[in-house]
Coordinates of C-alpha atoms and ligand atoms in Angstrom, one line a residue:
M1 CA -2.9 19.8 25.8
Y2 CA 0.6 19.5 27.3
K3 CA 2.0 21.8 24.6
D4 CA -0.6 24.5 25.5
S5 CA 0.8 24.8 29.0
F6 CA 4.2 25.5 27.6
L7 CA 2.8 28.1 25.2
T8 CA 1.2 29.8 28.1
R9 CA 4.5 29.9 29.9
R10 CA 6.2 31.2 26.8
R11 CA 3.9 34.3 27.1
A12 CA 5.3 34.7 30.6
V13 CA 8.8 35.0 29.2
K14 CA 9.2 38.1 27.0
L15 CA 12.2 37.2 24.8
G16 CA 13.9 33.8 24.3
F17 CA 17.2 34.1 25.9
G18 CA 18.4 31.4 23.5
M19 CA 17.6 33.7 20.6
L20 CA 19.7 36.4 22.2
A21 CA 22.6 34.1 22.9
G22 CA 22.5 32.7 19.4
A23 CA 22.2 36.0 17.6
V24 CA 25.5 37.7 16.5
G25 CA 25.7 41.3 17.7
A26 CA 22.4 41.0 19.4
V27 CA 21.0 44.3 20.4
T28 CA 20.2 44.3 24.1
T29 CA 16.8 45.5 25.0
S30 CA 15.1 46.1 28.2
K31 CA 13.2 42.9 27.7
A32 CA 16.3 40.8 27.2
I33 CA 17.9 42.5 30.1
D34 CA 14.8 41.7 32.2
L35 CA 14.9 38.1 31.1
N36 CA 18.7 38.0 31.7
N37 CA 18.0 39.2 35.2
Q38 CA 15.3 36.5 35.6
I39 CA 17.8 33.8 34.5
Q40 CA 20.5 35.3 36.8
A41 CA 18.0 35.0 39.6
L42 CA 17.4 31.4 38.7
D43 CA 21.1 30.6 38.6
N44 CA 23.3 30.3 41.7
P45 CA 26.9 29.7 40.6
N46 CA 27.7 28.6 44.1
R47 CA 25.2 25.8 44.1
K48 CA 27.3 22.6 43.8
F49 CA 25.0 19.5 44.3
P50 CA 27.5 17.2 46.0
V51 CA 26.6 13.6 46.3
N52 CA 27.9 11.0 48.7
G53 CA 29.0 7.5 47.5
K54 CA 28.4 5.7 44.3
L55 CA 24.9 4.3 44.7
S56 CA 22.6 4.5 41.7
L57 CA 19.3 6.3 41.7
K58 CA 17.5 2.9 42.0
E59 CA 19.5 2.1 45.1
R60 CA 19.1 5.5 46.7
A61 CA 15.3 5.4 46.1
T62 CA 15.0 1.8 47.4
A63 CA 16.9 2.8 50.6
K64 CA 14.0 5.1 51.4
G65 CA 11.2 2.8 50.3
L66 CA 10.8 4.8 47.0
I67 CA 10.9 3.8 43.4
Y68 CA 12.9 5.5 40.6
G69 CA 12.2 4.7 37.0
A70 CA 12.1 6.0 33.5
A71 CA 10.0 5.9 30.3
I72 CA 11.8 4.3 27.4
Q73 CA 10.8 3.2 23.9
Y74 CA 11.1 -0.4 22.7
S75 CA 13.2 0.7 19.7
Q76 CA 15.7 2.4 22.0
L77 CA 15.9 -0.3 24.6
S78 CA 16.1 -3.2 22.1
L79 CA 18.7 -1.5 19.8
D80 CA 20.8 0.7 22.0
R81 CA 23.0 -1.3 24.5
E82 CA 24.0 1.9 26.3
I83 CA 20.5 2.9 27.3
A84 CA 19.8 -0.7 28.2
T85 CA 22.8 -0.8 30.5
N86 CA 21.9 2.5 32.1
V87 CA 18.3 1.5 32.6
K88 CA 19.4 -1.7 34.4
R89 CA 21.8 0.3 36.6
E90 CA 19.7 3.3 37.5
C91 CA 16.0 2.2 37.3
G92 CA 13.8 0.2 39.5
M93 CA 10.9 0.6 37.2
L94 CA 10.4 0.6 33.4
I95 CA 7.6 2.5 31.7
P96 CA 7.0 1.7 27.9
E97 CA 6.9 5.2 26.5
W98 CA 4.8 4.2 23.5
E99 CA 4.1 0.5 23.5
L100 CA 1.0 0.4 25.8
K101 CA -0.7 3.4 24.2
W102 CA -3.4 2.6 21.6
F103 CA -1.4 3.6 18.5
V104 CA 2.2 5.0 18.4
G105 CA 5.2 3.9 16.4
K106 CA 5.8 1.2 13.8
Q107 CA 4.3 -1.7 15.9
P108 CA 1.2 -0.2 17.6
L109 CA -0.8 -2.0 20.2
R110 CA -4.0 -1.5 18.2
P111 CA -3.3 -1.9 14.5
S112 CA -6.9 -2.5 13.7
P113 CA -10.3 -2.3 15.5
Y114 CA -10.2 -6.1 15.9
T115 CA -6.5 -6.8 16.8
F116 CA -3.9 -6.3 19.5
D117 CA -0.2 -6.5 18.8
F118 CA 1.6 -7.1 22.1
R119 CA 5.0 -8.0 20.7
A120 CA 6.8 -4.7 21.6
A121 CA 5.2 -4.4 25.0
D122 CA 5.8 -8.1 25.7
W123 CA 9.5 -7.6 24.9
M124 CA 9.7 -4.7 27.4
A125 CA 7.8 -6.7 30.0
N126 CA 10.2 -9.5 29.6
F127 CA 13.2 -7.1 29.8
A128 CA 11.8 -5.8 33.1
K129 CA 11.2 -9.3 34.5
T130 CA 14.7 -10.5 33.4
H131 CA 16.4 -7.5 35.1
G132 CA 14.2 -7.3 38.1
L133 CA 12.5 -4.0 37.2
L134 CA 8.9 -3.2 38.1
L135 CA 6.7 -2.5 35.0
R136 CA 4.3 0.4 34.7
G137 CA 1.5 0.7 32.2
H138 CA 0.8 3.9 30.3
T139 CA -2.0 4.5 29.4
L140 CA -5.3 2.8 28.9
V141 CA -7.6 5.8 28.2
W142 CA -6.3 9.0 26.6
H143 CA -7.5 11.4 23.9
E144 CA -4.0 11.3 22.2
S145 CA -2.3 8.4 20.4
L146 CA -5.7 7.1 19.1
P147 CA -5.5 4.9 16.0
P148 CA -6.2 6.3 12.6
W149 CA -9.2 3.9 12.4
F150 CA -10.7 5.2 15.6
E151 CA -12.6 8.2 14.3
K152 CA -14.4 6.4 11.5
T153 CA -15.0 3.3 13.6
V154 CA -15.9 4.2 17.2
N155 CA -19.3 5.9 17.9
N156 CA -22.1 6.3 20.4
Q157 CA -23.3 2.8 19.9
N158 CA -20.1 0.9 20.2
A159 CA -17.7 3.1 22.3
K160 CA -18.5 1.3 25.5
R161 CA -17.7 -2.1 23.9
F162 CA -14.4 -0.7 22.5
L163 CA -13.4 0.7 25.9
E164 CA -14.4 -2.5 27.7
E165 CA -12.6 -4.8 25.2
H166 CA -9.4 -2.7 25.2
I167 CA -9.1 -2.4 29.0
K168 CA -10.0 -6.1 29.7
T169 CA -7.8 -7.5 27.0
V170 CA -4.7 -5.3 27.7
V171 CA -4.9 -5.4 31.5
Q172 CA -5.6 -9.1 31.6
H173 CA -2.7 -9.7 29.3
Y174 CA -0.3 -8.2 31.9
A175 CA -2.3 -9.2 35.0
G176 CA 0.0 -9.8 37.9
K177 CA 3.0 -8.3 36.0
I178 CA 2.1 -4.6 36.3
H179 CA 3.0 -2.4 39.3
S180 CA 0.5 0.3 38.3
W181 CA -1.6 1.5 35.3
D182 CA -2.3 5.1 34.2
V183 CA -5.9 4.1 33.7
V184 CA -7.0 7.6 32.5
N185 CA -4.6 10.2 31.3
E186 CA -5.1 14.0 31.1
A187 CA -8.9 14.1 31.4
I188 CA -9.0 17.6 32.9
N189 CA -8.8 20.7 30.6
L190 CA -10.4 23.8 32.0
S191 CA -10.2 25.7 28.7
D192 CA -12.9 23.3 27.3
G193 CA -15.2 25.3 29.6
R194 CA -17.1 22.5 31.4
S195 CA -18.2 23.1 35.0
D196 CA -16.6 19.8 36.0
G197 CA -13.4 20.8 34.1
L198 CA -13.4 17.6 32.0
R199 CA -11.6 17.7 28.7
K200 CA -13.9 17.2 25.7
T201 CA -12.6 13.9 24.4
P202 CA -14.2 11.2 22.2
W203 CA -14.6 9.1 25.4
L204 CA -16.6 11.9 27.1
K205 CA -18.6 12.5 23.9
F206 CA -19.7 8.9 23.5
L207 CA -19.9 7.8 27.1
G208 CA -20.5 10.9 29.3
S209 CA -18.5 11.8 32.4
D210 CA -18.9 8.3 33.9
Y211 CA -16.3 7.0 31.4
I212 CA -13.6 7.6 34.0
E213 CA -15.3 5.5 36.7
L214 CA -16.1 2.8 34.2
A215 CA -12.4 2.6 33.1
F216 CA -11.2 2.2 36.6
R217 CA -13.8 -0.5 37.4
L218 CA -12.9 -2.4 34.3
A219 CA -9.2 -2.2 35.1
A220 CA -9.7 -3.3 38.7
E221 CA -11.8 -6.3 37.5
A222 CA -9.1 -7.3 35.0
D223 CA -6.2 -7.0 37.4
P224 CA -7.0 -6.6 41.1
Q225 CA -3.3 -6.4 42.0
A226 CA -2.4 -3.4 39.9
L227 CA -2.3 0.1 41.5
L228 CA -4.8 2.2 39.5
V229 CA -3.7 5.8 38.7
Y230 CA -5.3 8.9 37.4
N231 CA -2.5 10.8 35.6
D232 CA -2.3 14.5 34.6
F233 CA 0.0 17.5 34.0
G234 CA 0.0 21.2 34.8
L235 CA -0.3 20.8 38.5
D236 CA 3.1 22.2 39.7
Y237 CA 3.3 26.0 39.7
D238 CA 1.9 29.0 41.6
T239 CA 0.0 30.2 38.6
S240 CA -3.8 30.8 38.3
K241 CA -3.9 28.1 35.6
D242 CA -2.1 25.4 37.6
E243 CA -4.1 26.3 40.8
A244 CA -7.4 26.0 38.9
K245 CA -6.2 22.6 37.5
R246 CA -5.1 21.4 40.9
N247 CA -8.6 22.2 42.3
A248 CA -10.4 20.5 39.3
V249 CA -8.3 17.4 39.7
L250 CA -8.9 17.3 43.4
K251 CA -12.7 17.6 42.8
L252 CA -12.5 14.7 40.2
L253 CA -10.6 12.5 42.7
E254 CA -13.2 13.4 45.4
R255 CA -16.1 12.5 43.1
L256 CA -14.5 9.2 42.1
K257 CA -13.7 8.3 45.7
T258 CA -17.3 9.2 46.8
K259 CA -18.6 6.8 44.2
G260 CA -16.4 4.0 45.6
T261 CA -14.3 4.0 42.3
P262 CA -11.3 1.6 42.6
I263 CA -8.7 4.4 42.2
H264 CA -5.5 4.2 44.2
A265 CA -3.2 7.0 43.2
L266 CA -2.7 10.3 41.4
G267 CA 0.0 10.6 38.8
I268 CA 1.6 14.0 38.6
Q269 CA 3.5 14.2 35.3
A270 CA 5.8 17.1 36.5
H271 CA 6.9 18.3 33.1
L272 CA 8.7 21.3 34.6
T273 CA 9.9 24.5 33.0
A274 CA 13.3 25.8 34.1
N275 CA 12.5 29.5 33.7
E276 CA 9.1 29.3 35.5
A277 CA 9.9 31.2 38.7
K278 CA 6.3 30.9 40.1
F279 CA 6.9 27.9 42.3
S280 CA 5.2 27.8 45.7
P281 CA 6.4 25.0 48.0
S282 CA 3.5 25.6 50.4
K283 CA 0.8 25.4 47.7
L284 CA 2.3 22.2 46.3
R285 CA 2.6 20.7 49.7
Q286 CA -1.0 21.5 50.4
F287 CA -2.2 19.9 47.2
L288 CA -0.2 16.8 47.9
R289 CA -1.7 16.7 51.5
D290 CA -5.2 17.1 50.1
V291 CA -4.7 14.2 47.6
A292 CA -3.2 12.0 50.3
S293 CA -6.1 12.8 52.6
L294 CA -8.4 11.0 50.1
G295 CA -6.4 7.9 50.9
L296 CA -4.5 8.0 47.6
K297 CA -0.9 7.4 46.9
I298 CA 1.0 9.8 44.6
L299 CA 3.5 9.1 41.8
I300 CA 5.6 11.6 40.0
T301 CA 5.2 10.0 36.6
E302 CA 6.9 11.9 33.7
M303 CA 9.4 14.3 35.3
D304 CA 11.7 16.3 33.0
V305 CA 12.7 20.0 32.9
V306 CA 12.3 22.1 29.7
D307 CA 15.5 24.2 29.3
K308 CA 14.5 26.0 26.0
K309 CA 14.5 29.4 27.6
L310 CA 17.8 29.0 29.4
P311 CA 21.2 30.3 28.2
V312 CA 22.9 28.0 25.8
D313 CA 25.9 27.7 28.2
I314 CA 25.7 24.0 29.4
K315 CA 27.2 24.7 32.8
V316 CA 24.6 27.4 33.5
R317 CA 21.8 25.3 32.0
D318 CA 22.6 22.1 33.8
R319 CA 23.0 24.0 37.1
I320 CA 19.6 25.6 36.8
V321 CA 17.9 22.4 35.7
A322 CA 19.4 20.5 38.6
G323 CA 18.1 23.2 40.9
V324 CA 14.6 22.7 39.6
Y325 CA 14.8 19.0 40.1
E326 CA 16.1 19.3 43.7
D327 CA 13.8 22.1 44.7
Y328 CA 10.7 20.3 43.4
L329 CA 11.6 16.9 44.7
S330 CA 12.6 18.1 48.1
V331 CA 9.0 19.4 48.5
V332 CA 7.4 16.4 46.9
L333 CA 9.3 13.7 48.7
D334 CA 8.4 15.2 52.1
E335 CA 4.9 13.9 51.5
R336 CA 5.0 10.2 52.5
A337 CA 2.1 9.4 50.1
V338 CA 4.6 9.9 47.3
I339 CA 5.9 6.5 46.4
A340 CA 7.7 6.9 43.1
V341 CA 9.7 9.4 41.0
L342 CA 9.7 8.5 37.3
T343 CA 11.5 10.6 34.6
W344 CA 10.2 10.8 31.0
G345 CA 13.4 9.3 29.6
L346 CA 16.7 8.7 31.3
S347 CA 19.2 10.2 28.9
D348 CA 19.2 13.4 26.8
R349 CA 19.9 11.1 23.8
Y350 CA 16.3 10.1 23.9
T351 CA 13.8 12.8 25.1
W352 CA 10.5 13.8 23.6
L353 CA 11.4 17.4 24.3
S354 CA 13.8 17.4 21.4
H355 CA 10.8 17.5 19.2
F356 CA 8.1 19.0 21.4
Q357 CA 10.2 21.8 23.0
P358 CA 13.3 22.4 20.9
R359 CA 15.5 25.4 21.5
R360 CA 15.4 28.2 19.1
D361 CA 19.2 28.2 18.9
R362 CA 19.0 24.5 17.9
A363 CA 21.3 23.4 20.7
A364 CA 20.5 19.9 22.0
V365 CA 18.1 20.1 24.9
R366 CA 19.3 18.8 28.3
P367 CA 16.2 17.8 30.4
L368 CA 17.2 14.5 31.9
P369 CA 19.5 12.9 34.6
L370 CA 22.1 11.5 32.1
D371 CA 23.6 13.4 29.1
A372 CA 23.5 12.0 25.6
N373 CA 26.6 10.0 26.3
F374 CA 25.1 8.6 29.5
R375 CA 27.3 10.7 31.8
R376 CA 25.7 11.7 35.1
K377 CA 24.7 15.4 35.0
L378 CA 24.0 17.7 37.9
A379 CA 20.3 16.7 37.4
W380 CA 21.4 13.2 38.4
N381 CA 23.0 14.6 41.5
A382 CA 19.9 16.6 42.3
I383 CA 17.7 13.5 42.1
A384 CA 20.2 11.5 44.1
R385 CA 20.3 14.2 46.8
A386 CA 16.6 14.4 46.9
F387 CA 16.3 10.6 47.5
D388 CA 19.1 10.8 50.1
Q389 CA 17.4 13.6 52.0
A390 CA 13.9 12.1 51.7
P391 CA 12.2 10.6 54.8
R392 CA 12.0 6.8 54.7
R393 CA 8.6 5.4 53.8
Ligands
XIL1 C1 4.6 11.6 24.5 C2 5.8 10.7 23.9 O1 6.9 10.9 24.7 C3 6.1 11.2 22.5 O2 7.1 10.4 22.0 C4 4.8 11.0 21.7 O3 5.0 11.4 20.4 C5 3.6 11.8 22.3 O4 3.4 11.4 23.7 N1 2.1 13.3 28.5 C6 1.9 12.0 28.5 C7 2.8 11.1 27.6 O5 1.1 11.4 29.2 O6 2.1 10.0 27.1 C8 3.4 12.0 26.4 O7 4.3 11.1 25.8 C9 4.0 13.2 27.0 C10 3.0 14.1 27.7

């Protein structure tokens, strides 16, 4: 799934620059020189990212009728005062990174087929309420983070009951407190070979392709106030793979809208890759326009920038990563249907990419707006500049 897309991109990059930088007495090869040229092309030493004033990302987003937020884990937010302080300062929205999935971490939401454990998510919902943050739910229906009991328990006969009970119970529990739900996550996977592009998940197997519409209808019934979102990744670049996925997602959204499904927005995860040069502003703009023309809003839901193929030098890496943030957001925020920019984490101290996309030279990855000591990086400047330059909603 999301790792596959990075694997594909890795094939596009012949030799990890990080390997080269880390190796002593590395022998330069034409490949490395080629990659070095690519990196040089990505880096502009004269690009400075100046920012006016001291406003936070939350304040700059709010000034334009936008929302900025971040995904954080309960264990981080409840135990690390520094992340809590910075979330309060920088974020207008909080997304529990684990706590509203079926089964992640030490206190999973679904410990057994017959129980729900809301303690961690309730703590985060209370944190959000106490500090005036909006709360976003991620995610009701996904093929990942399923409980260990799922495979031996859920089947053709009872899958609909499990889906109905999960969505009704969880969405009703937070009814009126949630800005938006990722109702269905990552349901498109073209490499599964279906003509409709749907990923072969247990939900598809047991319920057929109507499971997506059913999930949205159940969520709408349980909380008519929540914005209901379809969320996916791999929609960003001018590659044949991303273009095909954009088309498949658009067709899914059109099918859902034609059936009168209560779907309100598309979530674009935007897990970007710093050394991916194939970025077409015009193609991305067209996709956003096509989605908006269905009457849907758009949220950038999980933004971060993988820096594993960049030089180890922090100044160069941070400048390239910041350029990716600003170049992408300057396109995206031109589309007025875009209502939120959410990063998947706030500080490099806590990023899933440390495990999912580590650097070969083992240097700490730097994908997010704040560094591991919560200092604002050029990526922070880039996001701030994008908000400052965005048209008001
Ligand atoms: C990731 C979490 O950040 C990890 O901690 C967890 O181990 C796996 O899931 N797309 C999504 C998110 O929709 O739910 C994923 O989050 C990252 C990719």
